[in-house]
Amino acid sequence: MNSNVGRLKIQLPCKLHMAKIVFNSFESFLSRHPESFSFTATITSAEPKGLSTDKSDKKLPTPYKLFHEWASLSLAGEWVTTKYKGGFIICVSDLKDATLISQKFGTTGTPRKAFTTERNVALGYKDDDYSQLARELGYDI
């Protein structure tokens, strides 16, 4: 099933997280949490240029997977992510999680209505944030 975001095409299903349990429906999350907060980020889909492993030979994730790893460790409420060419979307059900994401990565622009929620913000997470976040998550780069 596909959803359209302007000219972007998003492949569903995606991963829905609730107390560390993974479900497979972005749309069911949105219907269950119509007042959720969503963030969009523009990133590349490949690991950092010239790096496939860290100094201890641990495979490095893509920027999306690195963010996903951070979210899995940091967010307390229900949330869902999906990626598309050039970026990803994360929706969270809890204001505390939305605040945590905003404080950690910053936002660019003002909230605007999107296909996801009434409150959609461009997330400040960029490819340049990769090294710092990877180190915070224990990668030796």
Short mmCIF file of C-alpha atoms in Angstrom, two decimals:
data_model
loop_
_atom_site.label_atom_id
_atom_site.label_comp_id
_atom_site.label_asym_id
_atom_site.label_seq_id
_atom_site.Cartn_x
_atom_site.Cartn_y
_atom_site.Cartn_z
CA MET A 1 0.00 0.00 0.00
CA ASN A 2 1.32 3.46 -0.83
CA SER A 3 0.61 6.91 0.55
CA ASN A 4 1.48 10.06 -1.31
CA VAL A 5 3.16 13.04 0.30
CA GLY A 6 3.09 15.78 -2.28
CA ARG A 7 5.38 14.34 -4.93
CA LEU A 8 7.02 11.89 -2.55
CA LYS A 9 5.88 8.31 -2.53
CA ILE A 10 6.04 6.43 0.76
CA GLN A 11 6.04 2.66 0.92
CA LEU A 12 3.89 1.19 3.64
CA PRO A 13 3.93 -0.80 5.87
CA CYS A 14 6.45 0.68 8.20
CA LYS A 15 7.35 0.03 11.81
CA LEU A 16 5.08 1.05 14.67
CA HIS A 17 6.51 0.91 18.16
CA MET A 18 4.61 0.47 21.38
CA ALA A 19 6.49 -0.56 24.47
CA LYS A 20 9.21 -2.10 22.28
CA ILE A 21 6.66 -4.17 20.32
CA VAL A 22 6.80 -3.70 16.55
CA PHE A 23 3.57 -3.45 14.56
CA ASN A 24 3.25 -2.90 10.81
CA SER A 25 0.82 -0.08 10.06
CA PHE A 26 1.50 3.62 9.74
CA GLU A 27 -2.16 4.33 9.00
CA SER A 28 -3.41 2.44 12.06
CA PHE A 29 -1.04 4.50 14.23
CA LEU A 30 -2.44 7.73 12.78
CA SER A 31 -6.03 6.60 13.26
CA ARG A 32 -5.25 5.55 16.82
CA HIS A 33 -3.37 8.81 17.55
CA PRO A 34 -4.97 11.59 15.48
CA GLU A 35 -3.38 14.22 17.75
CA SER A 36 0.14 12.84 17.30
CA PHE A 37 3.17 14.94 16.40
CA SER A 38 5.14 14.31 13.22
CA PHE A 39 8.62 15.29 12.11
CA THR A 40 10.19 15.00 8.67
CA ALA A 41 13.93 14.80 8.09
CA THR A 42 15.95 15.06 4.89
CA ILE A 43 18.90 12.65 4.89
CA THR A 44 20.85 10.36 2.59
CA SER A 45 20.07 6.66 2.49
CA ALA A 46 23.64 5.35 2.62
CA GLU A 47 26.19 5.01 5.39
CA PRO A 48 28.75 7.82 5.74
CA LYS A 49 30.95 8.26 2.68
CA GLY A 50 33.99 6.00 2.82
CA LEU A 51 32.90 4.28 6.05
CA SER A 52 31.14 0.96 6.37
CA THR A 53 32.46 -0.03 9.81
CA ASP A 54 33.68 1.84 12.87
CA LYS A 55 37.20 1.53 14.35
CA SER A 56 36.20 -1.61 16.23
CA ASP A 57 34.90 -3.18 12.98
CA LYS A 58 31.24 -2.76 13.96
CA LYS A 59 29.00 -2.21 10.90
CA LEU A 60 27.75 1.37 10.71
CA PRO A 61 24.03 1.96 10.15
CA THR A 62 22.54 4.38 7.64
CA PRO A 63 21.52 7.81 9.03
CA TYR A 64 17.89 6.61 9.14
CA LYS A 65 18.77 3.42 11.01
CA LEU A 66 20.97 5.39 13.40
CA PHE A 67 18.07 7.74 14.19
CA HIS A 68 15.78 4.71 14.54
CA GLU A 69 18.26 3.17 17.00
CA TRP A 70 18.30 6.41 19.03
CA ALA A 71 14.49 6.54 19.03
CA SER A 72 14.22 2.92 20.19
CA LEU A 73 16.45 3.72 23.17
CA SER A 74 15.05 7.16 23.98
CA LEU A 75 11.31 7.40 23.32
CA ALA A 76 8.84 6.19 25.92
CA GLY A 77 5.48 6.43 24.15
CA GLU A 78 4.13 4.94 20.96
CA TRP A 79 5.78 6.03 17.74
CA VAL A 80 6.08 5.10 14.09
CA THR A 81 8.64 5.81 11.38
CA THR A 82 8.73 5.39 7.66
CA LYS A 83 11.41 6.28 5.19
CA TYR A 84 11.13 7.64 1.68
CA LYS A 85 13.67 8.62 -0.95
CA GLY A 86 15.58 11.51 0.58
CA GLY A 87 14.36 11.26 4.15
CA PHE A 88 12.01 9.85 6.75
CA ILE A 89 8.99 10.71 8.88
CA ILE A 90 8.55 9.96 12.56
CA CYS A 91 5.23 10.37 14.38
CA VAL A 92 5.02 10.25 18.16
CA SER A 93 1.92 10.01 20.33
CA ASP A 94 3.38 11.69 23.40
CA LEU A 95 4.18 15.39 23.91
CA LYS A 96 7.20 14.44 26.05
CA ASP A 97 8.67 12.44 23.16
CA ALA A 98 7.95 15.28 20.71
CA THR A 99 9.68 17.70 23.06
CA LEU A 100 12.67 15.36 23.45
CA ILE A 101 13.07 15.04 19.67
CA SER A 102 12.77 18.82 19.20
CA GLN A 103 15.31 19.55 21.93
CA LYS A 104 17.77 16.91 20.74
CA PHE A 105 17.75 17.66 17.01
CA GLY A 106 16.07 21.04 16.69
CA THR A 107 13.46 21.97 14.13
CA THR A 108 13.56 24.03 10.98
CA GLY A 109 10.44 25.94 10.10
CA THR A 110 7.04 26.18 11.70
CA PRO A 111 4.47 23.43 12.19
CA ARG A 112 2.37 22.83 9.10
CA LYS A 113 -0.39 20.45 8.16
CA ALA A 114 0.83 17.37 6.30
CA PHE A 115 -0.59 14.02 5.29
CA THR A 116 0.52 12.66 8.64
CA THR A 117 -0.76 14.98 11.35
CA GLU A 118 -1.97 18.51 11.96
CA ARG A 119 1.37 19.17 13.68
CA ASN A 120 4.18 18.36 11.29
CA VAL A 121 7.60 19.98 11.70
CA ALA A 122 10.79 19.75 9.65
CA LEU A 123 13.32 18.02 11.91
CA GLY A 124 16.82 19.45 12.22
CA TYR A 125 18.45 15.98 12.03
CA LYS A 126 20.87 16.07 9.09
CA ASP A 127 23.68 13.93 7.68
CA ASP A 128 26.14 16.22 9.51
CA ASP A 129 24.72 15.00 12.85
CA TYR A 130 25.70 11.40 12.10
CA SER A 131 29.14 11.29 13.75
CA GLN A 132 28.02 12.83 17.04
CA LEU A 133 24.92 10.65 17.31
CA ALA A 134 26.90 7.52 16.37
CA ARG A 135 29.42 8.24 19.15
CA GLU A 136 26.58 8.81 21.64
CA LEU A 137 25.21 5.39 20.70
CA GLY A 138 28.55 3.66 21.22
CA TYR A 139 30.04 3.55 17.73
CA ASP A 140 33.79 4.15 17.63
CA ILE A 141 34.19 6.64 14.78
#
